[in-house]
PDB file of C-alpha atoms in Angstrom:
ATOM      1  CA  UNK P   1      84.796  63.429  30.112  1.00 47.00           C
ATOM      2  CA  UNK P   2      86.560  66.706  31.083  1.00 49.00           C
ATOM      3  CA  UNK P   3      90.106  66.481  31.785  1.00 50.00           C
ATOM      4  CA  UNK P   4      91.110  67.740  35.360  1.00 50.00           C
ATOM      5  CA  UNK P   5      93.904  70.045  35.338  1.00 48.00           C
ATOM      6  CA  UNK P   6      96.677  68.564  37.817  1.00 54.00           C
ATOM      7  CA  UNK P   7      96.424  70.396  40.977  1.00 67.00           C
ATOM      8  CA  UNK P   8      99.186  68.528  42.703  1.00 81.00           C
ATOM      9  CA  UNK P   9     101.935  70.815  43.918  1.00 82.00           C
ATOM     10  CA  UNK P  10     105.634  69.450  44.070  1.00 88.00           C
ATOM     11  CA  UNK P  11     107.620  69.452  47.222  1.00 88.00           C
ATOM     12  CA  UNK P  12     109.648  72.613  46.145  1.00 88.00           C
ATOM     13  CA  UNK P  13     106.211  74.544  46.003  1.00 88.00           C
ATOM     14  CA  UNK P  14     105.005  73.451  49.205  1.00 86.00           C
ATOM     15  CA  UNK P  15     108.384  74.436  50.531  1.00 84.00           C
ATOM     16  CA  UNK P  16     108.439  77.807  49.063  1.00 85.00           C
ATOM     17  CA  UNK P  17     104.895  78.691  50.241  1.00 87.00           C
ATOM     18  CA  UNK P  18     105.519  77.379  54.067  1.00 86.00           C
ATOM     19  CA  UNK P  19     104.945  79.981  56.254  1.00 89.00           C
ATOM     20  CA  UNK P  20     105.981  78.608  59.789  1.00 88.00           C
ATOM     21  CA  UNK P  21     104.913  80.294  63.027  1.00 92.00           C
ATOM     22  CA  UNK P  22     106.590  81.967  65.563  1.00 94.00           C
ATOM     23  CA  UNK P  23     106.278  79.266  68.186  1.00 95.00           C
ATOM     24  CA  UNK P  24     107.774  76.616  65.303  1.00 93.00           C
ATOM     25  CA  UNK P  25     110.817  78.894  64.841  1.00 94.00           C
ATOM     26  CA  UNK P  26     111.421  79.108  68.246  1.00 96.00           C
ATOM     27  CA  UNK P  27     111.269  75.455  69.142  1.00 96.00           C
ATOM     28  CA  UNK P  28     113.352  74.790  65.946  1.00 96.00           C
ATOM     29  CA  UNK P  29     115.997  76.978  67.303  1.00 97.00           C
ATOM     30  CA  UNK P  30     115.816  75.617  70.905  1.00 97.00           C
ATOM     31  CA  UNK P  31     115.993  71.891  69.306  1.00 97.00           C
ATOM     32  CA  UNK P  32     118.738  72.795  67.300  1.00 97.00           C
ATOM     33  CA  UNK P  33     120.813  74.316  70.140  1.00 97.00           C
ATOM     34  CA  UNK P  34     120.473  71.150  72.399  1.00 97.00           C
ATOM     35  CA  UNK P  35     121.258  68.952  69.433  1.00 97.00           C
ATOM     36  CA  UNK P  36     124.745  71.060  68.713  1.00 97.00           C
ATOM     37  CA  UNK P  37     125.385  70.831  72.456  1.00 96.00           C
ATOM     38  CA  UNK P  38     124.992  67.273  72.744  1.00 96.00           C
ATOM     39  CA  UNK P  39     126.799  66.164  69.655  1.00 96.00           C
ATOM     40  CA  UNK P  40     129.834  68.619  70.697  1.00 95.00           C
ATOM     41  CA  UNK P  41     130.132  67.101  74.295  1.00 94.00           C
ATOM     42  CA  UNK P  42     129.691  63.430  73.286  1.00 94.00           C
ATOM     43  CA  UNK P  43     131.356  63.586  69.707  1.00 93.00           C
ATOM     44  CA  UNK P  44     133.071  66.990  69.342  1.00 93.00           C
ATOM     45  CA  UNK P  45     135.862  66.885  71.967  1.00 93.00           C
ATOM     46  CA  UNK P  46     134.057  69.712  74.043  1.00 94.00           C
ATOM     47  CA  UNK P  47     135.025  69.493  77.588  1.00 95.00           C
ATOM     48  CA  UNK P  48     134.057  71.777  80.519  1.00 94.00           C
ATOM     49  CA  UNK P  49     136.507  74.133  82.191  1.00 95.00           C
ATOM     50  CA  UNK P  50     137.022  72.093  84.966  1.00 96.00           C
ATOM     51  CA  UNK P  51     137.714  68.979  82.641  1.00 95.00           C
ATOM     52  CA  UNK P  52     140.314  71.098  80.823  1.00 96.00           C
ATOM     53  CA  UNK P  53     141.784  72.190  83.938  1.00 97.00           C
ATOM     54  CA  UNK P  54     142.311  68.929  85.330  1.00 97.00           C
ATOM     55  CA  UNK P  55     144.062  67.512  82.033  1.00 96.00           C
ATOM     56  CA  UNK P  56     146.311  70.485  82.033  1.00 97.00           C
ATOM     57  CA  UNK P  57     147.607  70.037  85.648  1.00 97.00           C
ATOM     58  CA  UNK P  58     147.961  66.400  84.895  1.00 96.00           C
ATOM     59  CA  UNK P  59     150.046  67.076  81.787  1.00 97.00           C
ATOM     60  CA  UNK P  60     152.118  69.502  83.557  1.00 96.00           C
ATOM     61  CA  UNK P  61     152.754  67.082  86.503  1.00 93.00           C
ATOM     62  CA  UNK P  62     153.618  64.244  84.120  1.00 93.00           C
ATOM     63  CA  UNK P  63     156.179  66.600  82.076  1.00 95.00           C
ATOM     64  CA  UNK P  64     157.805  68.056  85.250  1.00 92.00           C
ATOM     65  CA  UNK P  65     158.180  64.525  86.465  1.00 91.00           C
ATOM     66  CA  UNK P  66     159.601  63.024  83.160  1.00 92.00           C
ATOM     67  CA  UNK P  67     161.940  66.082  83.187  1.00 94.00           C
ATOM     68  CA  UNK P  68     163.044  65.557  86.645  1.00 93.00           C
ATOM     69  CA  UNK P  69     163.451  61.993  86.068  1.00 93.00           C
ATOM     70  CA  UNK P  70     165.681  62.646  83.436  1.00 94.00           C
ATOM     71  CA  UNK P  71     167.829  65.213  85.164  1.00 94.00           C
ATOM     72  CA  UNK P  72     168.133  62.374  88.224  1.00 94.00           C
ATOM     73  CA  UNK P  73     169.461  59.748  84.813  1.00 94.00           C
ATOM     74  CA  UNK P  74     171.950  62.169  84.042  1.00 94.00           C
ATOM     75  CA  UNK P  75     173.031  63.184  87.451  1.00 93.00           C
ATOM     76  CA  UNK P  76     173.507  59.401  88.020  1.00 94.00           C
ATOM     77  CA  UNK P  77     175.319  58.683  84.931  1.00 94.00           C
ATOM     78  CA  UNK P  78     177.715  62.027  85.425  1.00 93.00           C
ATOM     79  CA  UNK P  79     178.647  60.965  88.717  1.00 91.00           C
ATOM     80  CA  UNK P  80     182.476  59.906  89.225  1.00 91.00           C
ATOM     81  CA  UNK P  81     181.647  56.135  90.409  1.00 92.00           C
ATOM     82  CA  UNK P  82     178.909  55.953  87.573  1.00 92.00           C
ATOM     83  CA  UNK P  83     180.159  52.733  86.169  1.00 93.00           C
ATOM     84  CA  UNK P  84     180.343  50.785  89.761  1.00 94.00           C
ATOM     85  CA  UNK P  85     177.347  52.586  91.000  1.00 93.00           C
ATOM     86  CA  UNK P  86     175.392  51.189  87.757  1.00 93.00           C
ATOM     87  CA  UNK P  87     176.421  47.833  88.216  1.00 93.00           C
ATOM     88  CA  UNK P  88     175.530  47.606  92.085  1.00 94.00           C
ATOM     89  CA  UNK P  89     172.124  49.336  91.130  1.00 93.00           C
ATOM     90  CA  UNK P  90     171.601  46.602  88.098  1.00 93.00           C
ATOM     91  CA  UNK P  91     172.278  43.920  90.830  1.00 94.00           C
ATOM     92  CA  UNK P  92     169.309  45.206  92.953  1.00 93.00           C
ATOM     93  CA  UNK P  93     166.155  42.963  91.757  1.00 90.00           C
ATOM     94  CA  UNK P  94     163.609  44.661  93.749  1.00 91.00           C
ATOM     95  CA  UNK P  95     162.064  47.821  92.614  1.00 90.00           C
ATOM     96  CA  UNK P  96     161.621  49.121  95.943  1.00 92.00           C
ATOM     97  CA  UNK P  97     165.327  48.583  96.892  1.00 94.00           C
ATOM     98  CA  UNK P  98     166.300  50.323  93.135  1.00 93.00           C
ATOM     99  CA  UNK P  99     164.214  53.255  94.519  1.00 93.00           C
ATOM    100  CA  UNK P 100     165.689  53.522  97.753  1.00 93.00           C
ATOM    101  CA  UNK P 101     169.435  53.111  96.075  1.00 94.00           C
ATOM    102  CA  UNK P 102     168.438  56.323  94.054  1.00 94.00           C
ATOM    103  CA  UNK P 103     167.253  58.050  96.893  1.00 92.00           C
ATOM    104  CA  UNK P 104     170.022  57.196  99.258  1.00 92.00           C
ATOM    105  CA  UNK P 105     172.296  58.336  96.345  1.00 92.00           C
ATOM    106  CA  UNK P 106     170.953  62.043  96.177  1.00 90.00           C
ATOM    107  CA  UNK P 107     170.304  61.809  92.482  1.00 91.00           C
ATOM    108  CA  UNK P 108     166.371  62.076  93.052  1.00 90.00           C
ATOM    109  CA  UNK P 109     167.027  65.363  95.181  1.00 89.00           C
ATOM    110  CA  UNK P 110     166.461  68.446  92.377  1.00 88.00           C
ATOM    111  CA  UNK P 111     168.147  71.768  92.919  1.00 85.00           C
ATOM    112  CA  UNK P 112     166.336  73.974  95.403  1.00 86.00           C
ATOM    113  CA  UNK P 113     164.932  70.919  97.111  1.00 85.00           C
ATOM    114  CA  UNK P 114     165.258  69.512 100.560  1.00 85.00           C
ATOM    115  CA  UNK P 115     163.342  66.572 100.268  1.00 85.00           C
ATOM    116  CA  UNK P 116     163.093  63.687  97.828  1.00 85.00           C
ATOM    117  CA  UNK P 117     160.038  63.178  95.803  1.00 83.00           C
ATOM    118  CA  UNK P 118     159.800  59.345  95.493  1.00 87.00           C
ATOM    119  CA  UNK P 119     157.774  59.711  91.984  1.00 89.00           C
ATOM    120  CA  UNK P 120     161.035  61.197  90.786  1.00 92.00           C
ATOM    121  CA  UNK P 121     163.100  58.430  91.883  1.00 92.00           C
ATOM    122  CA  UNK P 122     160.674  55.755  90.420  1.00 92.00           C
ATOM    123  CA  UNK P 123     161.210  57.292  87.180  1.00 93.00           C
ATOM    124  CA  UNK P 124     164.773  57.379  87.363  1.00 93.00           C
ATOM    125  CA  UNK P 125     164.869  53.950  88.463  1.00 93.00           C
ATOM    126  CA  UNK P 126     162.928  52.831  85.486  1.00 92.00           C
ATOM    127  CA  UNK P 127     164.887  54.678  82.878  1.00 93.00           C
ATOM    128  CA  UNK P 128     168.361  53.255  84.749  1.00 92.00           C
ATOM    129  CA  UNK P 129     166.635  50.079  84.379  1.00 90.00           C
ATOM    130  CA  UNK P 130     166.134  49.881  80.542  1.00 83.00           C
TER     131      UNK P 130
END
């Protein structure tokens, strides 16, 4: 009996000698690109330009409203009869009436504006109620 030489090759030897075709390389690149896009948009936090614009617009409007509400609260508190007005305001139980009270007092009208933004009045009312 003659001893047979081991003709098994290791995984590393097979990897080193592998010569993929151009088609295999192209498909590997395509699959990698698609996988990267799927992972990026689903778990990586990537967004489209439209989604980004919506988020930025919403954040800007929210920040603007919060600033305007803070100005409204400050104008309310620095009014000459602020203590009496605050007591009168806190006596109101309905949030709609509180917002009307703020609007009627003119505190929700921002400098340079002629109309009242009800969202500013609502934010001011919420802040004063706290």
